[in-house]
Amino acid sequence: QAQAYTIGFAVSTLENPFFVTMKDAAEAKAAELGVTLMVLDAQDSAETQASQVEDLITRGVDLMIINPVDSDAIGTSVIACNNASIPVITVTRSSNSGTVVQHLDIDNKEAGKLDAEQLIKDLGGKGKVAILEGFAGSSSAIDREEGFVAALEGSQIEVVASLTANYSREEGATVTEDILQSNPELDAIYAHNDEMALGAVRSVAAAGRSAEIKIYGIDATDDALAAVESGEMAATVQQQPDVQIQIALENAVKYLDGETLEPLVNIPLKLIVKQ
Amino acid sequence: MNEELILSLRGIEKSFGGVHALNGVDFELRRGEVHALLGENGAGKSTLIKILTGVHRPDTGEILLRGNPVTIADPIDARRRGIAAIYQELSLIDTLTVAENIFLGNEPVVTPLGVSRTRQLYADSEAFLKRFGIAISSHAVVGDLGLGQKRVIEIVKALAINAEILLLDEPTTGMSRAEIDTLFGIMASLKEKNVTMIYISHYLDEVFRCCDRATVFRDGRNVGRFQMAAATVPELVRAMIGHTVSGERYRPAQTADGAETVIEARWFQSAVMRHPVSFRVGRGEIVGFTGIVGAGKSELAGSLFGAHRKTGGELLLHGKPVRFRSPHDTRAYGMAYIPEDRKSQGLILSDSVEDNIVLPHIEQIENRLGLLISRKKRAIAQRMGERVRLQPPDVRMKAGNLSGGNQQKVVLGKWLTAEPDIILLDEPTRGIDIGAKAEIYRLMTQMADAGKTVLVFSSEMEELLSICDRILILCKGGIVGEKQVGDATVESLLTLALGADCDE
Amino acid sequence: MNNQTRTLGRKFMRFLRGELGLLLILLLLCVVFAYVSPYFMVERNLLNITRQVSIVLTVAMGMLCVILSGEIDLSVGSTAALCGVAAAWGMKTTGNIWLGIGLALGLGLLVGIINGTLVVYARIPSFIVTLATMGILRGVCMVWTNGKPISNLPESFSVLGAGYVLNIIPVATVVSLLLVAVFYVMLQRTKHGTYIKAIGANREAATLSAIHVDRYKVLVFVAAGLMCAIGGLITTSKLLSAQPTANVGLEMDVLSGVILGGASLSGGIGTVVGTLLGSLTIGVINNGLNLLNVSSYYQEIVKGIIIIFAVVIKRNKATQ
Amino acid sequence: MNNQTRTLGRKFMRFLRGELGLLLILLLLCVVFAYVSPYFMVERNLLNITRQVSIVLTVAMGMLCVILSGEIDLSVGSTAALCGVAAAWGMKTTGNIWLGIGLALGLGLLVGIINGTLVVYARIPSFIVTLATMGILRGVCMVWTNGKPISNLPESFSVLGAGYVLNIIPVATVVSLLLVAVFYVMLQRTKHGTYIKAIGANREAATLSAIHVDRYKVLVFVAAGLMCAIGGLITTSKLLSAQPTANVGLEMDVLSGVILGGASLSGGIGTVVGTLLGSLTIGVINNGLNLLNVSSYYQEIVKGIIIIFAVVIKRNKATQ
Ligand SMILES: Nc1ncnc2c1ncn2[C@@H]1O[C@H](COP(=O)(O)OP(=O)(O)OP(=O)(O)O)[C@@H](O)[C@H]1O
Ligand SMILES: Nc1ncnc2c1ncn2[C@@H]1O[C@H](COP(=O)(O)OP(=O)(O)OP(=O)(O)O)[C@@H](O)[C@H]1O
Ligand SMILES: [Mg+2]
Ligand SMILES: [Mg+2]
């Protein structure tokens, strides 16, 4: 009877390879489970996402998997689903109001912390680091910053620059160029995602400072894994977006089949460094 | 003159929507002649020109060029066939320089990649300008020039093309006798080179001076052909408008002595004026301001109306000094200004005639709630349309679709509706036909008789002589003389306007 | 008699040329979507669309005034976000919803005055002024909230963005349509609208017609600022949370609706009904493609193609 | 004689009014940044800035043509991204760098022809055409790459975006300045430039002056498409990876440079030197604020304020 299920997946953005991987895995898994999947991309706008959830409710999906753009803003949409008796599973970011049947959490603070710990180890507890920030005001950027900075407490590592590059590889490259100019001494760059880290890799290489500057990212995209393998990046953090959505879809079908679900699933994070 | 037909048109028809602009025109042009095209506003003269330059395609009919039937696809095609035109509405680019405009689409010297020899371009353009005796720099940006100067550039631009057939659509509007004489001199020399010309004008004296033959249009068809040598003015006028018009003064000249001074300038100067000016005009007076092209008439008119920042002196209305920060401030004084350039200053071409007419005094069509009543708007516009003899009399037409003269009538109607107390008119009768002109002069004199104050700025000295009480002469931005109409002639005004002694 | 019918016919033709063409497109789209998706032509969904476009539509009314006067306002998204933040802050600080709303409106007004003044009196092109204020106001949003949303607003405030009139018509729809009506009267039926259009069509002619050009230019920016405030209030109320990053890119959505509705970027041309239909058309396309489960990569492609076709069909309808 | 000097004086005045004002602003900014940051006025950093603006500058040359002709091109970002993707795909598929570059240029040309044709022959406003193609081309990028970057390009391709001439001058700088020179000659010194400006200033008058208006309108979009291709190539080469989401928002950066450089959105007005200075000014502001480590929240605010001040100062310089 699984064929009959239609599941909606409201994803925050497909302009980021992390979520593209998640979407691809979702489509593969849905085919395997024989459910119809509707994917809607909010392009990082909480307002658009609210409208898209409305559309999914109209469409009468059996269950909705939401990857919220913002944990607060999604509240009204989750409540709307509750009122329409459509069960909701949230992934990556939670909803601060309404009821969801399950939340699959990725702890972004933890990801920042893992990078920080590796960085402290690599630099021997002392040195200068620059930070490339994600979209100003996005919850992932805020958490990844907080986790990282908190973990640096107590070490002698100094944050000498912190600038936004909007999660983009191009801007990561450009902003890194400027950081390199104003910091003749720099030991590491921590980027809120791999795209910016990969941009930094290019600029650092162009400046001929690859040997002295270590670069850290988050997401473990294919390009980043290769960069870690080749030594261009020091580390990245795997959040396993594919595993996350696979679990979400399996649990969705289970729930629709009448099983009850754990309210919270933590997706384990894994720090990737060169073998 | 030889009898060879260089161009002949057969049964040309052209309509725009419901309007039949041309209604089966037959027209013949002999090589080397200057052929006048006459007719009321809206008769279809400009439409014919635009058909010959490929701007419009005729609905039916045949064009024979040097005996061969042709279709003229666009202005590029026309130029290739040796046809060039001076259009009634300017076809200049305001943001380019004078030289660039003169040679636009006709660059004299370019390398294969199109790189211009700039120095040569400017030298050639200076040479052309010199022939007109007009002190305009080739480097000046056209948008900074006055309308009359633009017309000169427009003429030079057409002359630079070396066309075999030259079409001139009202080339002399806004020009004084001095520039007109130059133009005629150039036309005469072109004629010697066997250039054929079509000349459109509402001034019959010009037509008698320079044309060999004339064709008269009425309602889109030709109603008569004349040999100029044998024709008379009343004959032509009757063919054009069906009756004759008297040419004498429209009202006896008045002296303003003792009348209350309404508007007075004391060493008044604005940001665009080159010299301060002083004058006074009384209630019930019609005062003219004249001068050659570029003398500063329009600058003065606009400045009086608050369109330019005042930089010195005083302007007094009814004896009290006033300061206009923008034309909006003139409302309180019942002032109105009819600008010279109807296209860029006078009208919103994309709006209907009625919308244009009511714009400056739209309060007249508001109801108590401040909502606009289109019925009232139509009534007002229609009444004004009749007064200025709008043709076609449909006030819902887009202003941009009217013929040039009719657009001018709308500009006049727009302000006459307001019944202003003080009215400034800059080249008010540009492009208006003989019949309607008489009507407009009558409206102006009526206003003066009713105690209003009328200031007319015009390069057409004959016009001022027939309606004004007094004429002030401008030269290079300053007032160089004043004449009562009684003692003035065109020649005496022109001497002052050209006067070498006006340079201080 | 004959004249009367001809007049009527011509009036109808003129209407056809403008709005009816777009109306036909809109209906055509609806028919197609209704045919391919059973969920589309449902009362509830249609009302939903009207709510989804309500923000764009509200802000579009202000933008239309700005465009008509020959200017542009790129700061609408940031202004809306800032007003939303201000409202949320006001409500949380004072505990009073109305004070929050008042603060948002006041701020919208202020932004409009600043934009207008810089354009008119400092004579800076509006593209540059509003590009600058777009960045400045977004920055102010971020600094004010420290980049984090302001949440836990009073539940009763959600009526505006999420509530219903008579249990079925969204309040946001009603509010935006009321504003459309107000702007319709203002722009088509009062002298103010005539003046704004005249200024945009031919600034010099308008000046010489003794219209207070400067005052009206400031006014259109004020209208835009106020509409942004209302748009920001609807957004905040809908999410019951003020996002400092809300309404990013709103200027493009709004401009699309206005221009698809037949307005010209160079000023003087454009109507309220056109803008309404243009915004609705874009809303219907978004909603329909979502219901059809068109993948987001293809949505952009399909949307672009539909828009081009819509304009071509509309043009051909018009010239028939 | 006197005439000669007056002409020269007037020429100089005109130059002052336009470019020199902006040049002064740029120098002023440089002085300020040099004063507050020791890293700014370093040869290496200044060259860096020229490389950073090279993409915007290249695309701005195409955009300037479009703007001068009275149109707008919103699709530049998507076109650049698509060309970058095409180049990367071509290189990976054929293993030949030049084939990849050729493919990118060919695609840029094609996009230009499509945009131009829709604007000219289907008579759709360019705002709408390029808004639609902006979405369509971005969608094509996404579908083509399935949303993921194409990486591992041949290392030698990185010369364009990351290499140096004489070990110090970035190749991208040289390329973009060469293009600026080409466009300078084309727009200021050939009849083509005059025609494009004439068309933008007064389309009707240009038609009457026997100019091939339609042909030139298509041509400006082709120029824009080609410049986007080069911009996309530089981006891809710099990152040695083609991002389907590259150059999002490029249209705004480019427009800002062009308009800050004195061009008018309504067409006919604008210069290559102005655009160069405008783009550099924005580049210098971005770089300077980054060197000073101004937080992103405040960067937008400061940038907006600087831009407004720059324009005001420039204006006052001009009227002196
Ligand atoms: N594009 C157009 N659309 C609609 N009607 C037009 C258009 N162009 C011209 N007409 C109409 O064609 C008729 C002839 O106009 P035309 O300009 O040829 O007159 P004209 O003889 O040159 O008059 P004038 O002496 O005023 O210049 C007018 O009634 C005018 O309204
Ligand atoms: N020597 C000069 N210095 C500055 N500006 C000049 C000079 N000579 C002419 N001009 C310009 O010439 C233009 C002509 O002025 P204006 O339009 O007032 O003249 P006019 O008498 O109305 O002539 P017309 O309208 O027939 O050209 C003005 O725009 C003025 O700026
Ligand atoms: Mg005519
Ligand atoms: Mg004049």
PDB file of N, CA and C in Angstrom, chain C residues 231-278:
ATOM      1  N   GLY C 231       3.437  45.531   3.723  1.00  0.00           N
ATOM      2  CA  GLY C 231       3.942  44.242   3.249  1.00  0.00           C
ATOM      3  C   GLY C 231       4.773  43.548   4.322  1.00  0.00           C
ATOM      4  N   GLY C 232       5.615  44.305   4.999  1.00  0.00           N
ATOM      5  CA  GLY C 232       6.444  43.735   6.055  1.00  0.00           C
ATOM      6  C   GLY C 232       5.589  43.231   7.214  1.00  0.00           C
ATOM      7  N   LEU C 233       4.516  43.974   7.518  1.00  0.00           N
ATOM      8  CA  LEU C 233       3.619  43.538   8.598  1.00  0.00           C
ATOM      9  C   LEU C 233       2.945  42.220   8.235  1.00  0.00           C
ATOM     10  N   ILE C 234       2.507  42.101   6.971  1.00  0.00           N
ATOM     11  CA  ILE C 234       1.853  40.849   6.563  1.00  0.00           C
ATOM     12  C   ILE C 234       2.846  39.690   6.670  1.00  0.00           C
ATOM     13  N   THR C 235       4.078  39.914   6.182  1.00  0.00           N
ATOM     14  CA  THR C 235       5.090  38.849   6.256  1.00  0.00           C
ATOM     15  C   THR C 235       5.318  38.416   7.702  1.00  0.00           C
ATOM     16  N   THR C 236       5.525  39.411   8.560  1.00  0.00           N
ATOM     17  CA  THR C 236       5.814  39.105   9.960  1.00  0.00           C
ATOM     18  C   THR C 236       4.650  38.377  10.610  1.00  0.00           C
ATOM     19  N   SER C 237       3.448  38.844  10.296  1.00  0.00           N
ATOM     20  CA  SER C 237       2.266  38.243  10.891  1.00  0.00           C
ATOM     21  C   SER C 237       2.090  36.818  10.383  1.00  0.00           C
ATOM     22  N   LYS C 238       2.370  36.602   9.110  1.00  0.00           N
ATOM     23  CA  LYS C 238       2.203  35.272   8.527  1.00  0.00           C
ATOM     24  C   LYS C 238       3.133  34.264   9.206  1.00  0.00           C
ATOM     25  N   LEU C 239       4.374  34.687   9.464  1.00  0.00           N
ATOM     26  CA  LEU C 239       5.354  33.788  10.064  1.00  0.00           C
ATOM     27  C   LEU C 239       5.354  33.914  11.585  1.00  0.00           C
ATOM     28  N   LEU C 240       4.618  34.888  12.107  1.00  0.00           N
ATOM     29  CA  LEU C 240       4.605  35.224  13.529  1.00  0.00           C
ATOM     30  C   LEU C 240       6.028  35.338  14.059  1.00  0.00           C
ATOM     31  N   SER C 241       6.864  35.908  13.239  1.00  0.00           N
ATOM     32  CA  SER C 241       8.288  36.029  13.561  1.00  0.00           C
ATOM     33  C   SER C 241       8.867  37.012  12.562  1.00  0.00           C
ATOM     34  N   ALA C 242       9.695  37.925  13.051  1.00  0.00           N
ATOM     35  CA  ALA C 242      10.298  38.889  12.128  1.00  0.00           C
ATOM     36  C   ALA C 242      11.699  38.432  11.773  1.00  0.00           C
ATOM     37  N   GLN C 243      11.926  38.180  10.484  1.00  0.00           N
ATOM     38  CA  GLN C 243      13.224  37.726  10.014  1.00  0.00           C
ATOM     39  C   GLN C 243      14.013  38.919   9.504  1.00  0.00           C
ATOM     40  N   PRO C 244      15.222  39.108  10.005  1.00  0.00           N
ATOM     41  CA  PRO C 244      16.020  40.212   9.438  1.00  0.00           C
ATOM     42  C   PRO C 244      16.347  39.966   7.963  1.00  0.00           C
ATOM     43  N   THR C 245      16.282  38.701   7.546  1.00  0.00           N
ATOM     44  CA  THR C 245      16.582  38.409   6.138  1.00  0.00           C
ATOM     45  C   THR C 245      15.311  38.267   5.305  1.00  0.00           C
ATOM     46  N   ALA C 246      14.183  38.686   5.859  1.00  0.00           N
ATOM     47  CA  ALA C 246      12.925  38.530   5.124  1.00  0.00           C
ATOM     48  C   ALA C 246      12.934  39.371   3.851  1.00  0.00           C
ATOM     49  N   ASN C 247      12.122  38.970   2.903  1.00  0.00           N
ATOM     50  CA  ASN C 247      11.843  39.764   1.709  1.00  0.00           C
ATOM     51  C   ASN C 247      13.070  40.094   0.873  1.00  0.00           C
ATOM     52  N   VAL C 248      14.121  39.282   0.977  1.00  0.00           N
ATOM     53  CA  VAL C 248      15.255  39.476   0.068  1.00  0.00           C
ATOM     54  C   VAL C 248      14.765  39.192  -1.350  1.00  0.00           C
ATOM     55  N   GLY C 249      15.104  40.056  -2.265  1.00  0.00           N
ATOM     56  CA  GLY C 249      14.695  39.840  -3.649  1.00  0.00           C
ATOM     57  C   GLY C 249      13.259  40.266  -3.939  1.00  0.00           C
ATOM     58  N   LEU C 250      12.584  40.825  -2.934  1.00  0.00           N
ATOM     59  CA  LEU C 250      11.198  41.262  -3.160  1.00  0.00           C
ATOM     60  C   LEU C 250      11.110  42.258  -4.307  1.00  0.00           C
ATOM     61  N   GLU C 251      12.141  43.125  -4.450  1.00  0.00           N
ATOM     62  CA  GLU C 251      12.079  44.155  -5.490  1.00  0.00           C
ATOM     63  C   GLU C 251      11.889  43.528  -6.878  1.00  0.00           C
ATOM     64  N   MET C 252      12.536  42.377  -7.109  1.00  0.00           N
ATOM     65  CA  MET C 252      12.408  41.750  -8.420  1.00  0.00           C
ATOM     66  C   MET C 252      11.007  41.171  -8.626  1.00  0.00           C
ATOM     67  N   ASP C 253      10.474  40.513  -7.590  1.00  0.00           N
ATOM     68  CA  ASP C 253       9.122  39.966  -7.715  1.00  0.00           C
ATOM     69  C   ASP C 253       8.123  41.078  -8.004  1.00  0.00           C
ATOM     70  N   VAL C 254       8.292  42.164  -7.260  1.00  0.00           N
ATOM     71  CA  VAL C 254       7.350  43.269  -7.392  1.00  0.00           C
ATOM     72  C   VAL C 254       7.482  43.913  -8.770  1.00  0.00           C
ATOM     73  N   LEU C 255       8.724  44.167  -9.174  1.00  0.00           N
ATOM     74  CA  LEU C 255       8.945  44.776 -10.489  1.00  0.00           C
ATOM     75  C   LEU C 255       8.383  43.878 -11.589  1.00  0.00           C
ATOM     76  N   SER C 256       8.563  42.566 -11.442  1.00  0.00           N
ATOM     77  CA  SER C 256       8.049  41.660 -12.460  1.00  0.00           C
ATOM     78  C   SER C 256       6.536  41.817 -12.606  1.00  0.00           C
ATOM     79  N   GLY C 257       5.853  41.857 -11.475  1.00  0.00           N
ATOM     80  CA  GLY C 257       4.405  42.013 -11.534  1.00  0.00           C
ATOM     81  C   GLY C 257       4.013  43.316 -12.200  1.00  0.00           C
ATOM     82  N   VAL C 258       4.701  44.379 -11.818  1.00  0.00           N
ATOM     83  CA  VAL C 258       4.361  45.705 -12.346  1.00  0.00           C
ATOM     84  C   VAL C 258       4.627  45.776 -13.856  1.00  0.00           C
ATOM     85  N   ILE C 259       5.784  45.270 -14.264  1.00  0.00           N
ATOM     86  CA  ILE C 259       6.156  45.381 -15.677  1.00  0.00           C
ATOM     87  C   ILE C 259       5.339  44.404 -16.517  1.00  0.00           C
ATOM     88  N   LEU C 260       5.115  43.188 -15.990  1.00  0.00           N
ATOM     89  CA  LEU C 260       4.253  42.256 -16.726  1.00  0.00           C
ATOM     90  C   LEU C 260       2.866  42.865 -16.867  1.00  0.00           C
ATOM     91  N   GLY C 261       2.482  43.666 -15.906  1.00  0.00           N
ATOM     92  CA  GLY C 261       1.187  44.343 -15.953  1.00  0.00           C
ATOM     93  C   GLY C 261       1.161  45.501 -16.926  1.00  0.00           C
ATOM     94  N   GLY C 262       2.221  45.677 -17.674  1.00  0.00           N
ATOM     95  CA  GLY C 262       2.196  46.660 -18.748  1.00  0.00           C
ATOM     96  C   GLY C 262       2.850  47.989 -18.446  1.00  0.00           C
ATOM     97  N   ALA C 263       3.406  48.144 -17.253  1.00  0.00           N
ATOM     98  CA  ALA C 263       4.049  49.427 -16.959  1.00  0.00           C
ATOM     99  C   ALA C 263       5.389  49.513 -17.674  1.00  0.00           C
ATOM    100  N   SER C 264       5.815  50.743 -17.911  1.00  0.00           N
ATOM    101  CA  SER C 264       7.092  50.941 -18.577  1.00  0.00           C
ATOM    102  C   SER C 264       8.106  51.485 -17.589  1.00  0.00           C
ATOM    103  N   LEU C 265       9.304  50.912 -17.617  1.00  0.00           N
ATOM    104  CA  LEU C 265      10.354  51.352 -16.695  1.00  0.00           C
ATOM    105  C   LEU C 265      10.714  52.815 -16.907  1.00  0.00           C
ATOM    106  N   SER C 266      10.394  53.360 -18.085  1.00  0.00           N
ATOM    107  CA  SER C 266      10.797  54.743 -18.300  1.00  0.00           C
ATOM    108  C   SER C 266       9.733  55.730 -17.828  1.00  0.00           C
ATOM    109  N   GLY C 267       8.660  55.220 -17.239  1.00  0.00           N
ATOM    110  CA  GLY C 267       7.713  56.110 -16.583  1.00  0.00           C
ATOM    111  C   GLY C 267       6.497  56.482 -17.412  1.00  0.00           C
ATOM    112  N   GLY C 268       5.457  56.926 -16.707  1.00  0.00           N
ATOM    113  CA  GLY C 268       4.285  57.454 -17.384  1.00  0.00           C
ATOM    114  C   GLY C 268       3.242  56.434 -17.795  1.00  0.00           C
ATOM    115  N   ILE C 269       3.648  55.186 -17.934  1.00  0.00           N
ATOM    116  CA  ILE C 269       2.722  54.169 -18.428  1.00  0.00           C
ATOM    117  C   ILE C 269       2.565  53.067 -17.396  1.00  0.00           C
ATOM    118  N   GLY C 270       1.330  52.664 -17.146  1.00  0.00           N
ATOM    119  CA  GLY C 270       1.077  51.586 -16.200  1.00  0.00           C
ATOM    120  C   GLY C 270      -0.255  51.780 -15.506  1.00  0.00           C
ATOM    121  N   THR C 271      -0.899  50.661 -15.151  1.00  0.00           N
ATOM    122  CA  THR C 271      -2.204  50.769 -14.505  1.00  0.00           C
ATOM    123  C   THR C 271      -2.265  49.860 -13.289  1.00  0.00           C
ATOM    124  N   VAL C 272      -3.194  50.198 -12.405  1.00  0.00           N
ATOM    125  CA  VAL C 272      -3.390  49.393 -11.204  1.00  0.00           C
ATOM    126  C   VAL C 272      -3.931  48.013 -11.573  1.00  0.00           C
ATOM    127  N   VAL C 273      -4.911  47.992 -12.496  1.00  0.00           N
ATOM    128  CA  VAL C 273      -5.500  46.708 -12.868  1.00  0.00           C
ATOM    129  C   VAL C 273      -4.444  45.814 -13.518  1.00  0.00           C
ATOM    130  N   GLY C 274      -3.609  46.397 -14.366  1.00  0.00           N
ATOM    131  CA  GLY C 274      -2.534  45.635 -14.989  1.00  0.00           C
ATOM    132  C   GLY C 274      -1.604  45.037 -13.946  1.00  0.00           C
ATOM    133  N   THR C 275      -1.236  45.857 -12.976  1.00  0.00           N
ATOM    134  CA  THR C 275      -0.339  45.374 -11.927  1.00  0.00           C
ATOM    135  C   THR C 275      -0.989  44.240 -11.140  1.00  0.00           C
ATOM    136  N   LEU C 276      -2.267  44.409 -10.849  1.00  0.00           N
ATOM    137  CA  LEU C 276      -3.005  43.345 -10.148  1.00  0.00           C
ATOM    138  C   LEU C 276      -2.944  42.052 -10.942  1.00  0.00           C
ATOM    139  N   LEU C 277      -3.260  42.153 -12.239  1.00  0.00           N
ATOM    140  CA  LEU C 277      -3.271  40.953 -13.077  1.00  0.00           C
ATOM    141  C   LEU C 277      -1.862  40.383 -13.238  1.00  0.00           C
ATOM    142  N   GLY C 278      -0.885  41.264 -13.408  1.00  0.00           N
ATOM    143  CA  GLY C 278       0.494  40.798 -13.555  1.00  0.00           C
ATOM    144  C   GLY C 278       0.955  40.028 -12.326  1.00  0.00           C
TER     145      GLY C 278
END
